[in-house]
Tab-separated table of C-alpha atoms and ligand atoms in Angstrom:
chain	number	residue	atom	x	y	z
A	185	UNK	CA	122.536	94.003	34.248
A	186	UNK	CA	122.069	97.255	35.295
A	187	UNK	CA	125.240	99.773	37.025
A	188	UNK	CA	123.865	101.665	39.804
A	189	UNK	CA	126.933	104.026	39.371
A	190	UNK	CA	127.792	103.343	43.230
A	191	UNK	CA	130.421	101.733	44.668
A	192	UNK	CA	129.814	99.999	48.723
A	193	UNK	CA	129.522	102.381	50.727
A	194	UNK	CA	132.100	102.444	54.027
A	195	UNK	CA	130.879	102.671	57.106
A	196	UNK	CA	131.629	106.588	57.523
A	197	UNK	CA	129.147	108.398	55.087
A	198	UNK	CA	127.322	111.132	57.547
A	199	UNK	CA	124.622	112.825	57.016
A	200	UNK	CA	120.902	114.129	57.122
A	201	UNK	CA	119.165	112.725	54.087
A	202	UNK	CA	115.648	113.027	52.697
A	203	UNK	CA	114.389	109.065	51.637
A	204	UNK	CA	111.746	107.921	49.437
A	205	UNK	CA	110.691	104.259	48.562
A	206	UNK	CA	108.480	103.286	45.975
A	207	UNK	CA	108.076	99.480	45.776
A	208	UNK	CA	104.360	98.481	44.444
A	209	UNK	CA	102.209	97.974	47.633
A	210	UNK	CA	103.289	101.497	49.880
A	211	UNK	CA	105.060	104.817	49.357
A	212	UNK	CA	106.927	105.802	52.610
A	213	UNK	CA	109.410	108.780	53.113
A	214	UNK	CA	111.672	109.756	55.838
A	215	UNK	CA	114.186	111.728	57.600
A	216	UNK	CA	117.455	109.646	57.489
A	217	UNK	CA	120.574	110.372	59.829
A	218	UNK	CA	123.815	108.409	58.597
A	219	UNK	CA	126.150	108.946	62.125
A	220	UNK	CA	129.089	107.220	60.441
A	221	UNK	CA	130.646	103.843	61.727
A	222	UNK	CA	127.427	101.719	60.671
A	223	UNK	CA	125.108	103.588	62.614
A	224	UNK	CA	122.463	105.443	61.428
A	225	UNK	CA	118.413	106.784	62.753
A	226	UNK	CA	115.365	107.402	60.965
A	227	UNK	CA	113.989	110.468	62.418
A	228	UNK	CA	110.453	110.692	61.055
A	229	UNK	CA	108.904	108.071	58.610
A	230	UNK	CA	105.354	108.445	56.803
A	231	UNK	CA	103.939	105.101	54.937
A	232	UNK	CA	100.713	105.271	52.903
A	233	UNK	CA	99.481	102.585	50.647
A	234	UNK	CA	98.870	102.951	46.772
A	235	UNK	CA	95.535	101.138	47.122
A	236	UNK	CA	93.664	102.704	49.958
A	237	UNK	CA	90.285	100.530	50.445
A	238	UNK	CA	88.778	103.399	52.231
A	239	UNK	CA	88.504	105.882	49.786
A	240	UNK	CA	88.223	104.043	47.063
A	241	UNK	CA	92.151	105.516	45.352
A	242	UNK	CA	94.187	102.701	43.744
A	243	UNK	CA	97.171	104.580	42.087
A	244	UNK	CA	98.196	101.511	39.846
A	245	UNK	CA	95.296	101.539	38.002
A	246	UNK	CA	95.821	102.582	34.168
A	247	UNK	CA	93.363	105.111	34.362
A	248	UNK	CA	95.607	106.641	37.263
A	249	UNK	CA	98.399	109.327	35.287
A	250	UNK	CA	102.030	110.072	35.915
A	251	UNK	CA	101.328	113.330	37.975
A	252	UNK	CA	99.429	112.375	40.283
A	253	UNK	CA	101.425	109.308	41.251
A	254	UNK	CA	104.243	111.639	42.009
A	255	UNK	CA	101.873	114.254	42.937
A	256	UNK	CA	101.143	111.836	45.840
A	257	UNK	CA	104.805	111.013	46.462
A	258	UNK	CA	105.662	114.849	46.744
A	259	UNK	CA	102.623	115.185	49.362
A	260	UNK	CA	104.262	112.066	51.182
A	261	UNK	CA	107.317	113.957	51.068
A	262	UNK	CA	105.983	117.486	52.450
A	263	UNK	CA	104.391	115.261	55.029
A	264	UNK	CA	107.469	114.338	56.312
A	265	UNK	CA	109.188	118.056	56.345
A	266	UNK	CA	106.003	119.230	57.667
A	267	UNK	CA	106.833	116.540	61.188
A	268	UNK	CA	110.568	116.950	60.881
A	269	UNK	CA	113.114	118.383	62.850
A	270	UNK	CA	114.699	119.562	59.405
A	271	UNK	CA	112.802	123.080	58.923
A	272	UNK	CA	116.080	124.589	60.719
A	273	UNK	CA	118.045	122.992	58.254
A	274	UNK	CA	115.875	123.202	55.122
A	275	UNK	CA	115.110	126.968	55.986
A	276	UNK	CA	118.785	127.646	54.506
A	277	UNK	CA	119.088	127.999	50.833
A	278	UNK	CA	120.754	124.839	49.861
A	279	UNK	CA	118.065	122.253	48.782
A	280	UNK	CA	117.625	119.207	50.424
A	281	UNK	CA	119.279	115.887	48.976
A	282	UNK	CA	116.688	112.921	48.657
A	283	UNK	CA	117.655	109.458	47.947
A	284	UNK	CA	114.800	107.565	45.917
A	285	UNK	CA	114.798	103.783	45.848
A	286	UNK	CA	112.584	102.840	43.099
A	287	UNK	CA	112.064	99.575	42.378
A	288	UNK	CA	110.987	98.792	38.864
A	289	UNK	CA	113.505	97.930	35.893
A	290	UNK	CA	114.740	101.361	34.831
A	291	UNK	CA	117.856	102.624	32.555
A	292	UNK	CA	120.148	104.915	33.688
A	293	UNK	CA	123.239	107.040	32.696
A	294	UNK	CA	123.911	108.797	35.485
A	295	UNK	CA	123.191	108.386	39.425
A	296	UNK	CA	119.815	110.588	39.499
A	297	UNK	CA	118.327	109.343	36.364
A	298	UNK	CA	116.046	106.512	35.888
A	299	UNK	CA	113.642	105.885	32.607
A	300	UNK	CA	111.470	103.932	33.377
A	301	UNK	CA	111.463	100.312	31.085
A	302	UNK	CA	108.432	98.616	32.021
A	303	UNK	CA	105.961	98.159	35.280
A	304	UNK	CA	106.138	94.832	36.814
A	305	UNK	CA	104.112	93.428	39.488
A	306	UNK	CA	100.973	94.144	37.903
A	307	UNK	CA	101.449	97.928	38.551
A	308	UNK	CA	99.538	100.049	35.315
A	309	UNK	CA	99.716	103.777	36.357
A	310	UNK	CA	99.425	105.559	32.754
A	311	UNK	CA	102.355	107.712	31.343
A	312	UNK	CA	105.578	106.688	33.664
A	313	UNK	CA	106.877	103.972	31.141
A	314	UNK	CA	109.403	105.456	29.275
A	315	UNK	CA	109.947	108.597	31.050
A	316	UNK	CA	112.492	109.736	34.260
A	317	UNK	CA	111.179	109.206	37.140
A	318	UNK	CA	113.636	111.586	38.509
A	319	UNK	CA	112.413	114.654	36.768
A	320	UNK	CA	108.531	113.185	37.659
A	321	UNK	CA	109.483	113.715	40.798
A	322	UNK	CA	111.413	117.240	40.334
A	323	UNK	CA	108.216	118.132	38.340
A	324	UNK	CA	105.868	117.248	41.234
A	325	UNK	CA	108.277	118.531	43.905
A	326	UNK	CA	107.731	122.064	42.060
A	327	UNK	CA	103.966	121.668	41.887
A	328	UNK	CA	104.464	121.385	45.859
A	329	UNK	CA	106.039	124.079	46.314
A	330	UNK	CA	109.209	122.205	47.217
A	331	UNK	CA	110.978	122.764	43.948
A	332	UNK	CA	113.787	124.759	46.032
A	333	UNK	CA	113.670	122.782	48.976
A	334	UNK	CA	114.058	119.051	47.909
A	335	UNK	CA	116.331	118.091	45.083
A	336	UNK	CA	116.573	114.463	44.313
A	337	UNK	CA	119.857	113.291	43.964
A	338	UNK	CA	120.199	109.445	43.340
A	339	UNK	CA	117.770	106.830	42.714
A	340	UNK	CA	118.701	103.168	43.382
A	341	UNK	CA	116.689	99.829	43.221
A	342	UNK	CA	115.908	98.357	46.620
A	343	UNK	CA	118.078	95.955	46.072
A	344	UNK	CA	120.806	98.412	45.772
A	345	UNK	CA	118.970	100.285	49.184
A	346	UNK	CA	119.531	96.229	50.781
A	347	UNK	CA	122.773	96.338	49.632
A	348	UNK	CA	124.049	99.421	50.853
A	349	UNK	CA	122.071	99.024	54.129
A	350	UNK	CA	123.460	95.999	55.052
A	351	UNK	CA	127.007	96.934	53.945
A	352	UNK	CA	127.184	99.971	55.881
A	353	UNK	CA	127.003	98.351	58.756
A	354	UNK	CA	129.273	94.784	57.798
A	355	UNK	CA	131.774	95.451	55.149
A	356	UNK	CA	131.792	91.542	54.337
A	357	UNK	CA	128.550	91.940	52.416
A	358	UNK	CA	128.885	91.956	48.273
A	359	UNK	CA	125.290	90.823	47.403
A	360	UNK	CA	121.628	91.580	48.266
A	361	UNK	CA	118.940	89.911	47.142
A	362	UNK	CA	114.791	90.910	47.349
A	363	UNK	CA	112.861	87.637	47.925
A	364	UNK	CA	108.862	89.698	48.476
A	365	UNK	CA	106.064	90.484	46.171
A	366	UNK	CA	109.274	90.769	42.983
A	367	UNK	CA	112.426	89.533	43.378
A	368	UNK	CA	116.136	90.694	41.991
A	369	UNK	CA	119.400	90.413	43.013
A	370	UNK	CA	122.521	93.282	42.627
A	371	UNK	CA	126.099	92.485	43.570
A	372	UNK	CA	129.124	94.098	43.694
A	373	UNK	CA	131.179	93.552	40.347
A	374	UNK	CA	135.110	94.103	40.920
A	375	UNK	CA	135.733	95.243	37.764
A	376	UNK	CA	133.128	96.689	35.773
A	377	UNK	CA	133.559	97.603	32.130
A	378	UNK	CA	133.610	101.383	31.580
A	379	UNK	CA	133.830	102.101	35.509
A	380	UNK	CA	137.480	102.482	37.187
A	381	UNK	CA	136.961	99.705	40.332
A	382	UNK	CA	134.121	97.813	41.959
A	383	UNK	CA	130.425	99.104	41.071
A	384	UNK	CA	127.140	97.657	42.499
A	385	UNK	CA	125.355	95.965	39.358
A	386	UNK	CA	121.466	95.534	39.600
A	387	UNK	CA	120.955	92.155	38.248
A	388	UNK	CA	117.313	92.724	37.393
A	389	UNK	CA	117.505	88.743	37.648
A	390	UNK	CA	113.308	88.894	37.639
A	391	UNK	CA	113.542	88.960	34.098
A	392	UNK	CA	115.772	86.123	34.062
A	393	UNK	CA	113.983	83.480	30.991
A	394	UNK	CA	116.295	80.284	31.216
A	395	UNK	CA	114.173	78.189	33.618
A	396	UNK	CA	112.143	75.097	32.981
A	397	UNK	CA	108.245	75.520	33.192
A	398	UNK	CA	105.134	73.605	33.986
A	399	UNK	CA	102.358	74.253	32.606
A	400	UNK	CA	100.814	76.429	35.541
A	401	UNK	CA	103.913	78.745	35.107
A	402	UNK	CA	102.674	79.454	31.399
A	403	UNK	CA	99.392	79.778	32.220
A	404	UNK	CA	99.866	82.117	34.649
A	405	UNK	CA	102.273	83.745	32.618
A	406	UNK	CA	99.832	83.818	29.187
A	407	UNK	CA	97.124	85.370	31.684
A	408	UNK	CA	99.618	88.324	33.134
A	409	UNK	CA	99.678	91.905	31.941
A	410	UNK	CA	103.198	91.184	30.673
A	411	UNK	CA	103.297	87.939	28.930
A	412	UNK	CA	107.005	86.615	28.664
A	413	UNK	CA	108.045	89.233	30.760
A	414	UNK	CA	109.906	88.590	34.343
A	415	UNK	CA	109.560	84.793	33.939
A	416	UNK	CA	111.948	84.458	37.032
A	417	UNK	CA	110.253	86.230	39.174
A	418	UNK	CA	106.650	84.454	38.012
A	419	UNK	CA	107.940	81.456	39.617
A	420	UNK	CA	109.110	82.260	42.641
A	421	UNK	CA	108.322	85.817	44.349
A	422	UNK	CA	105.430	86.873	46.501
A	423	UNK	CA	102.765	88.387	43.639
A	424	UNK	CA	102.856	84.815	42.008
A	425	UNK	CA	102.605	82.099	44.515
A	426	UNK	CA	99.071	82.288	45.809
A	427	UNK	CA	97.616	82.711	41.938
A	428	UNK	CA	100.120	79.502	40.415
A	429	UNK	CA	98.738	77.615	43.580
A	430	UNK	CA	95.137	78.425	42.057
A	431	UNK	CA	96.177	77.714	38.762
A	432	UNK	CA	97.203	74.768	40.406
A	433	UNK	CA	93.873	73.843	42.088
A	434	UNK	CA	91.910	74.645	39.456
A	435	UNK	CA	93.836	71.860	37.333
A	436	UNK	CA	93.353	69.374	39.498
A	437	UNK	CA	89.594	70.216	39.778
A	438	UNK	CA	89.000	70.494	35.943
A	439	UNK	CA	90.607	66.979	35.919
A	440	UNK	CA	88.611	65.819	38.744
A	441	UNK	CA	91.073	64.829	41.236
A	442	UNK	CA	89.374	67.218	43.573
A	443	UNK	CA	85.645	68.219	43.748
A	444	UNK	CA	85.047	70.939	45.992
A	445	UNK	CA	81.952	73.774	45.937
A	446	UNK	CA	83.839	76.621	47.157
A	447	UNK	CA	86.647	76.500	43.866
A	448	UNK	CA	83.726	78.312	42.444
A	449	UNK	CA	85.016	81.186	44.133
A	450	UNK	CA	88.609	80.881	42.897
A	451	UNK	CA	87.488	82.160	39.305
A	452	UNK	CA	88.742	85.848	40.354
A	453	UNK	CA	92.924	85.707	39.555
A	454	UNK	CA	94.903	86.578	42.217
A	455	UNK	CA	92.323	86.013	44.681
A	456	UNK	CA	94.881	83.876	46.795
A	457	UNK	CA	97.579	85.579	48.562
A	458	UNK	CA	101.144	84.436	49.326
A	459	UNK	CA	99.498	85.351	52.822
A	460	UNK	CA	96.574	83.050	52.517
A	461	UNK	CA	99.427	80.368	51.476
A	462	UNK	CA	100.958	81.291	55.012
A	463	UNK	CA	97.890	80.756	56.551
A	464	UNK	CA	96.814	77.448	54.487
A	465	UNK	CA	100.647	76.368	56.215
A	466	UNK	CA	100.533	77.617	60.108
A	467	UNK	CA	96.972	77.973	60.772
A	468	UNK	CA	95.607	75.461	63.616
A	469	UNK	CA	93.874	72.608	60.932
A	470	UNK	CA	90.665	73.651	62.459
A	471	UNK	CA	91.107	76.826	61.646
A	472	UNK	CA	92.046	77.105	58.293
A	473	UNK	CA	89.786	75.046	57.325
A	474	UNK	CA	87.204	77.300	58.843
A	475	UNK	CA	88.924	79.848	56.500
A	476	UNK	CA	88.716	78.191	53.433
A	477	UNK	CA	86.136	75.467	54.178
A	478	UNK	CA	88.063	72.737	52.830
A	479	UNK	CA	87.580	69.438	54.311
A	480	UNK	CA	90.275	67.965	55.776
A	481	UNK	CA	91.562	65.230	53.284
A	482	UNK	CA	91.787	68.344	50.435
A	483	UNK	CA	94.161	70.374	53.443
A	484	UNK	CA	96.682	68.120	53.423
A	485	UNK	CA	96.762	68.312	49.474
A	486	UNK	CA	96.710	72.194	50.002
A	487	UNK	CA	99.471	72.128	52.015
A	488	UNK	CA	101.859	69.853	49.650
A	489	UNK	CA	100.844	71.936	46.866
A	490	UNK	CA	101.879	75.233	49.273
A	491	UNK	CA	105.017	73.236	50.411
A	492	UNK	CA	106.550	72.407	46.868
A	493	UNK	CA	105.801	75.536	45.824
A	494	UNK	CA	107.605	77.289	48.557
A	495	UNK	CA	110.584	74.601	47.808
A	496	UNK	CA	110.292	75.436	44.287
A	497	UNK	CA	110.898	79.157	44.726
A	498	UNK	CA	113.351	79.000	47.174
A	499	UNK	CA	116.025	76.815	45.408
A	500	UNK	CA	115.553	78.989	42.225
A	501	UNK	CA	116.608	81.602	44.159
A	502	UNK	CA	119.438	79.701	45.720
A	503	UNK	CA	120.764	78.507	42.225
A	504	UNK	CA	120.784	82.495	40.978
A	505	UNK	CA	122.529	83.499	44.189
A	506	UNK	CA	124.826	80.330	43.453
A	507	UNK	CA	125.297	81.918	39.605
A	508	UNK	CA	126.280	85.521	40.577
A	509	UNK	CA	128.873	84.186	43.487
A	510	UNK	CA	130.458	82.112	40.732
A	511	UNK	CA	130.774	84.527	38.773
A	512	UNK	CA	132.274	87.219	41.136
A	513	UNK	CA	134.603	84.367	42.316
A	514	UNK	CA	134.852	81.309	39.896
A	515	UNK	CA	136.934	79.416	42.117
A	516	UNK	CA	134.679	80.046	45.746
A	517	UNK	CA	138.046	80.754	47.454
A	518	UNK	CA	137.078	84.059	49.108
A	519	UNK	CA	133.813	84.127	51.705
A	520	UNK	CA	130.405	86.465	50.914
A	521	UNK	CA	127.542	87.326	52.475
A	522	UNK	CA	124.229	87.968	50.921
A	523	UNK	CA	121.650	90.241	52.844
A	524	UNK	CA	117.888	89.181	52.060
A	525	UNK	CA	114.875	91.320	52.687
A	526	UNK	CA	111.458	90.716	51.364
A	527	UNK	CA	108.010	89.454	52.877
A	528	UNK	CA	108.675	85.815	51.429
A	529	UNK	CA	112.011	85.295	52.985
A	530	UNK	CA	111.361	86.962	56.193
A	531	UNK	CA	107.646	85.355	56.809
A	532	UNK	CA	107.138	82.802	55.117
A	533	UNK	CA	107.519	79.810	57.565
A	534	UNK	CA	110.364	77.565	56.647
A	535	UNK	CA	111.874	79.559	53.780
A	536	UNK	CA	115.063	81.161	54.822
A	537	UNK	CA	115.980	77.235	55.932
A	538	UNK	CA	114.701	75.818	52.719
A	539	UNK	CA	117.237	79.082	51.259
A	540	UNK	CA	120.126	77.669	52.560
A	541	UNK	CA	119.385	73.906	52.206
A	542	UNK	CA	119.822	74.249	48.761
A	543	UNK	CA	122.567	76.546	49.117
A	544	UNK	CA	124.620	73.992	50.984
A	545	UNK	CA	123.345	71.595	48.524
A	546	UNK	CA	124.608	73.571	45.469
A	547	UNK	CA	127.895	74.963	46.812
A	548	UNK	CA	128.724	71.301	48.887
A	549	UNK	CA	131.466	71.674	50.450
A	550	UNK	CA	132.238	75.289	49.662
A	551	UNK	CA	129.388	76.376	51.592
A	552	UNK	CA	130.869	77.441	54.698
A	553	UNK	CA	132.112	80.533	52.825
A	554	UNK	CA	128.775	81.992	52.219
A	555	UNK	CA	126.915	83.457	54.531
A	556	UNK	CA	123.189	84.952	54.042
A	557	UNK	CA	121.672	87.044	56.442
A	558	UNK	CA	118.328	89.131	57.111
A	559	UNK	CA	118.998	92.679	56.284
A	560	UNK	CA	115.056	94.172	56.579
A	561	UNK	CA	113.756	97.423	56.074
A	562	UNK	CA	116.925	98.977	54.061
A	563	UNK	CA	114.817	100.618	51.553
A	564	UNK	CA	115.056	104.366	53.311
A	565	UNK	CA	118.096	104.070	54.345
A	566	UNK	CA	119.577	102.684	51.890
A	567	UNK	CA	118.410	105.562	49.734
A	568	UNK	CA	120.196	108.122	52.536
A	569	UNK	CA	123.525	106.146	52.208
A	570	UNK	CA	123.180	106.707	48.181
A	571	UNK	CA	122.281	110.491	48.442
A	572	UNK	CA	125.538	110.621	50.818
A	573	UNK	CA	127.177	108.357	48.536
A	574	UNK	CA	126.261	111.482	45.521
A	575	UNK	CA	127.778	114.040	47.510
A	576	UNK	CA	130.880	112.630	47.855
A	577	UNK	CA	131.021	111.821	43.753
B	7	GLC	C1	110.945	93.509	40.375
B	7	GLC	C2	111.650	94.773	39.864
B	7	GLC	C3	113.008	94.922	40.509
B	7	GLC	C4	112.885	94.858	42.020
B	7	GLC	C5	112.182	93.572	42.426
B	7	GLC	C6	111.996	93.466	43.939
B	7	GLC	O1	111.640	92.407	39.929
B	7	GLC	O2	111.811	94.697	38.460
B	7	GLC	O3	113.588	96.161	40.127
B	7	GLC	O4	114.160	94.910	42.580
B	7	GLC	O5	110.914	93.513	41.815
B	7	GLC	O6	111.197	94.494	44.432
């Protein structure tokens, strides 16, 4: 339970903003303009993935260092300064505020600080655990040349960047919840401890342990870089799926309720994809089964496995999200909305309804009051609302 030492944001925060997301698949930065009354443009956006297939550079490999992971998210940076309509601005000697949504478990004391705890979602770049990513970045803003030019001012989890994205533009929201390749929740705490008034806690509910497990969850879990680590999240978010459906599939082949040639090719972990799980779903049957040669008595199998997984991970979601409104409102007297954004929730077919079956389930007759809603994409500007947020502490 993490402050993010920001309150919601409302509505009239204005200004040009340098934003950076980090999440575990893609780096992107941009130009952010916050007009005030919920409104806000990206001006110029650069994305570049950590693993790039064509050269060969995977920057969450352990034999990758600290610098030049930031090294690369400085050049992402210049990059966008370099296509901006900003020189004008960043000509003049005040340096630029950049908002940084980082999205990894991190402790922090104050708004721009963030020490790193531990990598999750199988991320193993050398020499950031432990450390500020904050003054990384400083450090590799200086090596750029940009040391004068850029100064980051807040970094935020992207659930915080959901929260404040959404909330800027519908005052009702008070949590916001990542359902993708991790998945955490923040909310807005009335009162929190130390803090005069309402502050945005990150939950870091990932690492949440009290949940019942089958076998394939400890499996999966035994076999991870981070054994009994983010136990939540390995039942439920994106990175997990596709390799506790193999787990899965495997079983029932090692027991012999399934006999196919091509599991011989499932020996790789994580060589099925939340995608391929998509695919296994929508595809025409012809054609997924052209994909995976399965025949078609095992697809149907495929797909129930798929389907109860899906299930599965949605209503442990929906009983966390049930938890934190409970808590900021034991009685369910006052309405909420929860903004989602992540790759599971917005394309997987059939979650965001499984979501709030078993949020009408849970909540019965209380659950007119909440409301959840797609907030996608907040990440940037999310982490423009904080640096505005920064300048107004
Ligand atoms: C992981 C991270 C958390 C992040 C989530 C969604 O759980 O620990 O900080 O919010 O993934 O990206």
């Amino acid at each position: 339970m993490f402050p993010s030492y920001l309150q919601a944001p409302n509505s009239n925060e204005i200004g040009t903003f340098l934003a950076l997301d980090f999440g575990g698949s893609n780096a992107r930065a941009a130009v952010v303009e916050l007009k005030g009354d919920g409104t806000f443009m990206e001006l110029h956006r650069v994305s570049r993935p950590l693993s790039d297939p064509i050269t060969g550079r995977e920057l969450r490999a352990p034999s990758v260092n600290a610098e030049e992971l930031f090294d690369f998210l400085a050049e992402i940076i210049q990059k966008v300064l370099d296509h901006s309509p900003l020189s004008p601005i960043i000509s003049s000697s005040i340096p630029f505020p950049l908002g940084f949504t980082f999205s990894f478990p991190y402790h922090q004391r104050r708004i721009g600080e963030g020490l790193l705890l531990n990598w999750n979602k199988e991320i193993k770049t050398a020499g950031v655990v432990g450390k500020d990513v904050g003054e990384l970045l400083c450090a590799a803003l200086a090596r750029q040349g940009l040391g004068s030019v850029v100064r980051p001012t807040a970094i935020i989890n992207d659930t915080v960047a959901t929260f404040l994205t959404a909330a800027y533009q519908d005052s009702s929201v008070d949590i916001a919840s990542i359902i993708g390749t991790g998945h955490n929740t923040c909310y807005l705490e009335p009162k929190a401890p130390g803090f005069d008034g309402s502050l945005i806690i990150n939950t870091e509910s990932g690492n949440f342990s009290a949940v019942p497990e089958t076998l394939y969850d400890q499996r999966l879990d035994q076999q991870s870089d981070t054994p009994g680590e983010q136990l939540f999240e390995k039942k439920l978010s994106g990175k997990y799926l596709g390799e506790l459906f193999r787990q899965i599939i495997l079983d029932f082949s090692e027991r012999g309720f399934l006999d196919f040639d091509f599991l011989r090719h499932w020996n790789q972990p994580y060589s099925i994809s939340s995608k391929d799980l998509s695919l296994i779903l929508t595809a025409e049957d012809n054609h997924s089964r052209h994909l995976f040669n399965i025949p078609r008595a095992e697809l149907d199998i495929f797909r129930r496995v798929t389907l109860l997984l899906f299930k599965r991970s949605a209503r442990l979601v929906a009983a966390s999200l049930i938890g934190v409104i409970l808590h900021q409102d034991p009685h369910l007297i006052k309405p909420h909305t929860v903004a989602i954004d992540g790759s599971l929730y917005e394309g997987m077919p059939g979650y965001a309804q499984e979501l709030t079956a078993a949020l009408s389930e849970g909540l019965a007759s209380k659950s007119s009051l909440v409301t959840v809603k797609l907030s996608a994409g907040g990440s940037l500007t999310g982490a423009a609302i904080a640096a505005a947020l920064e300048k107004l502490m």
